[in-house]
Each structure stands twice: as C-alpha cells, then as structure tokens.
CSV table of C-alpha atoms in Angstrom, one decimal:
chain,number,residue,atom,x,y,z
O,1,UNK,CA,-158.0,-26.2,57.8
O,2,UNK,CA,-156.0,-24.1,55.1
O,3,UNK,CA,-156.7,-23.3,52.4
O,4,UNK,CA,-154.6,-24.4,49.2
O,5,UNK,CA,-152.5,-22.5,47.5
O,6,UNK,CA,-153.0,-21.8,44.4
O,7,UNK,CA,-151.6,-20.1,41.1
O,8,UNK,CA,-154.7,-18.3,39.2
O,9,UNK,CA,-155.1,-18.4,35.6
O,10,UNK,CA,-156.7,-14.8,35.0
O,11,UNK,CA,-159.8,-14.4,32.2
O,12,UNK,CA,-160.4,-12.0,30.1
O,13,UNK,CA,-162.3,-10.7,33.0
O,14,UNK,CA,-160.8,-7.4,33.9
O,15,UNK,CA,-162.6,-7.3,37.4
O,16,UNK,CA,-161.9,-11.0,38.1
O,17,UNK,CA,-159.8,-11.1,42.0
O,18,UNK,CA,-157.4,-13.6,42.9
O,19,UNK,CA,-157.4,-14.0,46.4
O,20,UNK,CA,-154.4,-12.8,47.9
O,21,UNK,CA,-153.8,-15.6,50.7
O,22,UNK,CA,-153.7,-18.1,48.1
O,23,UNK,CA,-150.8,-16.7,47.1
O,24,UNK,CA,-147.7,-19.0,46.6
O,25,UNK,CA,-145.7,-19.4,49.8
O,26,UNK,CA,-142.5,-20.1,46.9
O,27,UNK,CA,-141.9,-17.8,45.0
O,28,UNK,CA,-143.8,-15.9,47.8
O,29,UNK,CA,-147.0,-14.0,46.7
O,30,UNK,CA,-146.8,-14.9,43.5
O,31,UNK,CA,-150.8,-15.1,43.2
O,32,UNK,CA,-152.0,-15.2,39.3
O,33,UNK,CA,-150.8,-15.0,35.8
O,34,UNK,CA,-151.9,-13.9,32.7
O,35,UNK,CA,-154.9,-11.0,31.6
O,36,UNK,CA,-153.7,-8.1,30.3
O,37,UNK,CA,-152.2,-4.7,31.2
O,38,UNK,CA,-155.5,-2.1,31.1
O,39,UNK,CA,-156.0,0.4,32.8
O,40,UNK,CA,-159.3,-1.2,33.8
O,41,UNK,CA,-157.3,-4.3,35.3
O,42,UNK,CA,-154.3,-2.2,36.4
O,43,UNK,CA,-156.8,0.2,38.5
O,44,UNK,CA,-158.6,-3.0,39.9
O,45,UNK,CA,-155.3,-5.0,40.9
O,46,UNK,CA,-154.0,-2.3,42.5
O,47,UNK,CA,-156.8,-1.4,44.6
O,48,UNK,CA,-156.9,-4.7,46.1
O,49,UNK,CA,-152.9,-4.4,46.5
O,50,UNK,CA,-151.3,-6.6,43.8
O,51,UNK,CA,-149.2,-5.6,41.3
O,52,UNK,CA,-147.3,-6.8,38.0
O,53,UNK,CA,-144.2,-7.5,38.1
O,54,UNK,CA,-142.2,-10.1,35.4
O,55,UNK,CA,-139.3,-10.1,32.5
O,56,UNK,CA,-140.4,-9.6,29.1
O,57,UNK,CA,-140.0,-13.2,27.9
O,58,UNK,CA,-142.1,-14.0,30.6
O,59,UNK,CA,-146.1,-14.0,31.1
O,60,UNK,CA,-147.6,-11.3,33.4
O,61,UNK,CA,-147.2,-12.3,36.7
O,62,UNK,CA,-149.3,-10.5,39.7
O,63,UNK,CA,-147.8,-10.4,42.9
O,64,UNK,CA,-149.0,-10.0,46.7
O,65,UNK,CA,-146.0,-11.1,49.5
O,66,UNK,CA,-146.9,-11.7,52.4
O,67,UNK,CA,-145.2,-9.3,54.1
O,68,UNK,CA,-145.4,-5.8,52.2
O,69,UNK,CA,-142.5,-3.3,52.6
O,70,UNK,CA,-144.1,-0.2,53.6
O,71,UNK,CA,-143.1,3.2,54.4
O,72,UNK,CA,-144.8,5.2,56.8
O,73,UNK,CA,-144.0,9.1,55.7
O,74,UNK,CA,-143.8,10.7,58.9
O,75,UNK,CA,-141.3,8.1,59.7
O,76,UNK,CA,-138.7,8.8,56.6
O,77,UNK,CA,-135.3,8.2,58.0
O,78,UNK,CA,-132.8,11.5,56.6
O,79,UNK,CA,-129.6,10.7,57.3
O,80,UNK,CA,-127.1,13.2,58.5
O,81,UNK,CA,-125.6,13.4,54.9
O,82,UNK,CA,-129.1,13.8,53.4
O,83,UNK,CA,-129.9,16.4,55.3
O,84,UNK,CA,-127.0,18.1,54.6
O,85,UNK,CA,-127.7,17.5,50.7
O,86,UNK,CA,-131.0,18.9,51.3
O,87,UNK,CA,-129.8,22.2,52.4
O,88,UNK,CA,-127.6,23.1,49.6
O,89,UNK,CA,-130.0,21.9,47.1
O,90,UNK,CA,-131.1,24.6,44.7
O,91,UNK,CA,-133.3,23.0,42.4
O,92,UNK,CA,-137.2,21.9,42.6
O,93,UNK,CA,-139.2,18.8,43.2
O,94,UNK,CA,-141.8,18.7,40.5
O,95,UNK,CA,-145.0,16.4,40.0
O,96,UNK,CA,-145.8,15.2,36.4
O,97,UNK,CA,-144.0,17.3,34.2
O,98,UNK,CA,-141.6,14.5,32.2
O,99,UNK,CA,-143.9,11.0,33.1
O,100,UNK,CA,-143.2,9.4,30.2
O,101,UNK,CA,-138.9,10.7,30.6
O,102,UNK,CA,-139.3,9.4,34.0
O,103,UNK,CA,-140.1,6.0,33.4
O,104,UNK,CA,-138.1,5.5,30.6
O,105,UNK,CA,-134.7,6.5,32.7
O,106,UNK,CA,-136.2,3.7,35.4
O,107,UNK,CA,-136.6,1.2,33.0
O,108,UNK,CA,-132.7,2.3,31.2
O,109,UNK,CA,-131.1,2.2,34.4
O,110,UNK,CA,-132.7,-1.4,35.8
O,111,UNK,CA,-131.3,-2.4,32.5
O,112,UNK,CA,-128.3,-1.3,33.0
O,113,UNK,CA,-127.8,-2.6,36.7
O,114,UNK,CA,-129.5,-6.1,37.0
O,115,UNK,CA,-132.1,-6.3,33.8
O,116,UNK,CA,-135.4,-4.6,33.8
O,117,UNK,CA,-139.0,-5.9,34.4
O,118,UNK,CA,-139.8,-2.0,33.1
O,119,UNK,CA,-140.7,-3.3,29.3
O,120,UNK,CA,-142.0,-1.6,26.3
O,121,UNK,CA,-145.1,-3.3,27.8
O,122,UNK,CA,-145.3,-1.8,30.9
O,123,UNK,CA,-144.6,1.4,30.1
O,124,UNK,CA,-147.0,2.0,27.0
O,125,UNK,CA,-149.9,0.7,30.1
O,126,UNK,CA,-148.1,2.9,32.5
O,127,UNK,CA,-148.4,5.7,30.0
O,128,UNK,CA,-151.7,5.2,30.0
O,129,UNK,CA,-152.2,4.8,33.5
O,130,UNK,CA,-151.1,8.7,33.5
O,131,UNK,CA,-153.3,10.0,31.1
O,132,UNK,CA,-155.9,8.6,33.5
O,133,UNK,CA,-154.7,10.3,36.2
O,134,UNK,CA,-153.6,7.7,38.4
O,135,UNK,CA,-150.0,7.1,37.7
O,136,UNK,CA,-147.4,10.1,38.8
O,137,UNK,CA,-143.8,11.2,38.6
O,138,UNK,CA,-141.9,12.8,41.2
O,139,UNK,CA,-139.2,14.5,40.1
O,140,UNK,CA,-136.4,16.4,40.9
O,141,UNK,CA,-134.9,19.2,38.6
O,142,UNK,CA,-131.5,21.0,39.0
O,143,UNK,CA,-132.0,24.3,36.9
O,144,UNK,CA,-133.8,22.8,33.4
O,145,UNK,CA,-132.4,19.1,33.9
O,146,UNK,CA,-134.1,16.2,35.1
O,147,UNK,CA,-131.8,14.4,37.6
O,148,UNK,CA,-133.4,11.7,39.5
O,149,UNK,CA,-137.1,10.9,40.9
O,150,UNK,CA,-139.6,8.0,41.1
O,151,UNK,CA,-142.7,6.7,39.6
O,152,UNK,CA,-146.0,5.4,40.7
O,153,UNK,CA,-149.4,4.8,41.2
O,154,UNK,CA,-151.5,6.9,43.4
O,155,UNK,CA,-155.3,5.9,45.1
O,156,UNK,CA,-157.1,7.2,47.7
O,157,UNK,CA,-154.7,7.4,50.7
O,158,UNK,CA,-151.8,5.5,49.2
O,159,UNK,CA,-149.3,5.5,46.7
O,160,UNK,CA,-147.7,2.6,45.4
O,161,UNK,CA,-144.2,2.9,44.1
O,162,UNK,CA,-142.4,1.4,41.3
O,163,UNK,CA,-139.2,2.5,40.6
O,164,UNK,CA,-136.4,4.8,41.4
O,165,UNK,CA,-133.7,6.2,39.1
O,166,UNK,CA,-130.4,9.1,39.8
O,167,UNK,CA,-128.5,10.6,37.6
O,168,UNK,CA,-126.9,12.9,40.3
O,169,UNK,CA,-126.2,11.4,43.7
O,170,UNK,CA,-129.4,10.8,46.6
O,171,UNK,CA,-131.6,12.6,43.8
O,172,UNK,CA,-134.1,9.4,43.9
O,173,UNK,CA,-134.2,9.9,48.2
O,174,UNK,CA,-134.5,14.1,47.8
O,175,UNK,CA,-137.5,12.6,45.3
O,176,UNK,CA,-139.1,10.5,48.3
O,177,UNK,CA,-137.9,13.2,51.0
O,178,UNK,CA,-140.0,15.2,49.1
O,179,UNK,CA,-143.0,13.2,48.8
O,180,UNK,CA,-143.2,12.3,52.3
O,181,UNK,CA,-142.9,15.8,53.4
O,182,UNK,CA,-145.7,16.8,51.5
O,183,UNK,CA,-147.9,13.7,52.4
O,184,UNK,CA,-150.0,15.4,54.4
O,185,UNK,CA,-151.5,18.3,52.2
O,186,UNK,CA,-151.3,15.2,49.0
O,187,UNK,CA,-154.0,13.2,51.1
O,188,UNK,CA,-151.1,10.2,51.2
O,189,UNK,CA,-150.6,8.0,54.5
O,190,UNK,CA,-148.8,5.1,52.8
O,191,UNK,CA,-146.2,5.0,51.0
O,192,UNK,CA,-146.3,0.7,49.3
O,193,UNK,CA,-142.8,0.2,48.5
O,194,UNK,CA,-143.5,-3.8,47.3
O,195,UNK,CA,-140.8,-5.5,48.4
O,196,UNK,CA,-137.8,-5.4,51.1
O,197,UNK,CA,-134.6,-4.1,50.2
O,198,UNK,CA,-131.7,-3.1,52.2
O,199,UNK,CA,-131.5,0.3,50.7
O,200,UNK,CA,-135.8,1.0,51.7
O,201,UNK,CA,-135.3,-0.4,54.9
O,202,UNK,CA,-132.2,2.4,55.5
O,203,UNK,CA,-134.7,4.8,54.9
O,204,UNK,CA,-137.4,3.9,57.1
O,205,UNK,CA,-139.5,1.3,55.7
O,206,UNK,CA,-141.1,-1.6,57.5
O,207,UNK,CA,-143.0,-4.8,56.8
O,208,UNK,CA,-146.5,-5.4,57.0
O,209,UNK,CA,-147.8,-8.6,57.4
O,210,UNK,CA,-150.5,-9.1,54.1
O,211,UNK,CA,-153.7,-8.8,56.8
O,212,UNK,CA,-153.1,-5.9,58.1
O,213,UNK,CA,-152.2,-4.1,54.7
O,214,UNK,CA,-155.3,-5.3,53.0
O,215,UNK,CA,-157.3,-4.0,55.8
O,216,UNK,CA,-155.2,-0.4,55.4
O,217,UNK,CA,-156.0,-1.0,51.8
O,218,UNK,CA,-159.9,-1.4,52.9
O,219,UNK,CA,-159.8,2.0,54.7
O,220,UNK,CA,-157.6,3.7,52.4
O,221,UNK,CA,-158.9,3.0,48.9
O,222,UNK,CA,-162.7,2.3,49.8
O,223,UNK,CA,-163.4,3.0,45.6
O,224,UNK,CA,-160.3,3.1,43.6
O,225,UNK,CA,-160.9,6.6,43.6
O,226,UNK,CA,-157.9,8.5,41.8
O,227,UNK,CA,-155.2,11.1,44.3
O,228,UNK,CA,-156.6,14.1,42.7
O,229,UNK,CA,-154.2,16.1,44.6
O,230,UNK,CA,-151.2,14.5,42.8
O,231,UNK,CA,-153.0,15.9,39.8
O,232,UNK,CA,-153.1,19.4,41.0
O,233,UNK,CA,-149.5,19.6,42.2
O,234,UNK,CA,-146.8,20.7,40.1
O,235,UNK,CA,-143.8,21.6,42.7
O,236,UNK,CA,-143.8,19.7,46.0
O,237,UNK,CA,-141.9,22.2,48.9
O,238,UNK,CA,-138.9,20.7,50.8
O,239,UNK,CA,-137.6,22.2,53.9
C-alpha cells in the first residue's frame, strides 16, 4: 500500500527530516515548507539531498524530484565549439576568490532573465554557508575580471549546484569544464544539477530516479563531512 503524500510543516527543529518519497507528485518533489535558512538546517537538508528553492514573497520551500538531473564528470559533453573556446582561452579558473561577487551576479542575471529565487535571503545564508566551508565558487577570470562561473554546495563526494551566470560567452560551461576536469584530484563523483533543462542535458547530464540518488547520497556523504579539497584549491587546471 502507498504511502500518502504529504506536504511537511518543518519545526524549529533544525535536524528534523522530511521524508523524501512523500514528496508531492504535483508540483513534483515539493516535500516541506517553512524552518529557516541555517547553516545547521542547510548542512542537514543537503546531506539528505533536498534543497531550497522559492520566490521571495513566498515561504521556504524544500525540494526533492523524483527524478534528479545529475551529471556524471567524466561524462561532460564539449562540444566542438567548446573545445575550440577552450584552446584559445588565456585566462584561469579560480576557486573561492569572489563568493560573495559570484552569487550576487547569479542572483542579477536570474533577475534579469525570468525573476530570481536567489534573494537577499539566500544569499546572506549562502554567505554563510561559505565561511563554513561548505559553499564554493568556481570561477573563471580573463586577466583581473571576473566573467562567468557557478556556485554551490560541496560534501563528501558530491557537489550540488545552484546557479550559473556569463558575462562573456560559454564562460559558465569553461566554469563546469573545469570542475569536471579536476573532479578527480577534488574528491567529487557527482555533480547534482537539481532539475532538467535542455541546456544541462546538452552537456551531459542525466536523470536519476530519487532511489538510486539517495543511496549515491548514502555512500557519498556518509557525515556531512565538508569537500576540504575545494577549500584548498585556488586555480583548477584545464587542458
């Protein structure tokens, strides 16, 4: 017999767990409202794969689909144009130098495009989540400006992205080019990119069905133990 769905009301209990296949079939994987943005909740949501996402006249909503685009990095997709970007590209792919610039230019361009979920909100917790050493930037620099990159949150084996932003064309896919070249020496075998678009799936990505990502999640992130090699990394090398 299923089990009902079912919308949870979170506590003030930051280690309180919705369970993620009671997550609403429509809108799917919505799976509980409310609580706060901590880094205490934020670190214990994202361990167990969920993650906020809402408008700013909205509550917080956390979300678990039940299929999660995911990006395996040995299987990022350059394209022949890509590749040929990649070549004549002078500049460097850094790691946390400009979080806080980062974010802001993610949250000015979804504002721009469509309207942004990216709020003062989010990134004062996402801010935060930085100093903590679990939320990263990558970057990409063309001599001292910052043109494009990505932000997100990194445990154990995976990192879970948020958003993208360019100010020069493909600088946001030289920023994930870059990441999944270097996943190996950064400890990194997933790459969580949330949900499907047409514009992840071009580059590789794929859909998981929620069981098997929670038990990749189970293997991966057995203690939501921070990427400590993010941390250490300033440049990431691109060949």
């Amino acid at each position: 017999m299923n089990e009902q769905k079912q919308l949870l009301i979170l506590s003030e209990d930051i280690l309180e767990l919705p369970d993620p296949n009671l997550a609403l079939d429509d809108p799917d994987g919505l799976a509980a409202i409310g609580g706060d943005l901590s880094s205490e909740r934020l670190i214990h949501l994202y361990q167990h794969g969920f993650f906020p996402w809402y408008s700013e006249s909205d509550p917080i909503l956390w979300w678990h689909p039940s299929l999660r685009c995911q990006l395996n990095p040995n299987k990022f997709h350059c394209s022949k144009s890509l590749k040929k970007h990649i070549r004549k590209f002078s500049g460097q792919i850094r790691v946390n130098t400009e979080f806080e610039t980062v974010i802001k230019h993610c949250a000015q361009l979804r504002l721009e495009q469509e309207g942004t979920w990216i709020s003062d909100e989010i990134i004062s917790a996402f801010i935060e989540l930085h100093n903590a050493g679990y939320a990263h930037s990558i970057e990409v620099w063309q001599d001292s400006r910052l043109i494009g990159g990505f932000y997100g949150v990194a445990m154990g084996r995976f990192f879970f992205g948020e958003s993208m932003f360019s100010l020069e064309a493909n600088a946001s896919k030289l920023a994930l080019y870059g990441l999944c070249e270097n996943a190996k020496a950064l400890d990194i075998d997933y790459i969580d990119c949330q949900v499907e678009s047409e514009h992840l799936m071009s580059l590789g990505a794929n859909l998981v069905p929620r069981k098997r990502f929670l038990q990749q999640l189970q293997k991966a992130i057995p203690k939501a133990d921070k990427n400590t090699n993010l941390i250490n990394k300033v440049l990431l090398a691109i060949n």
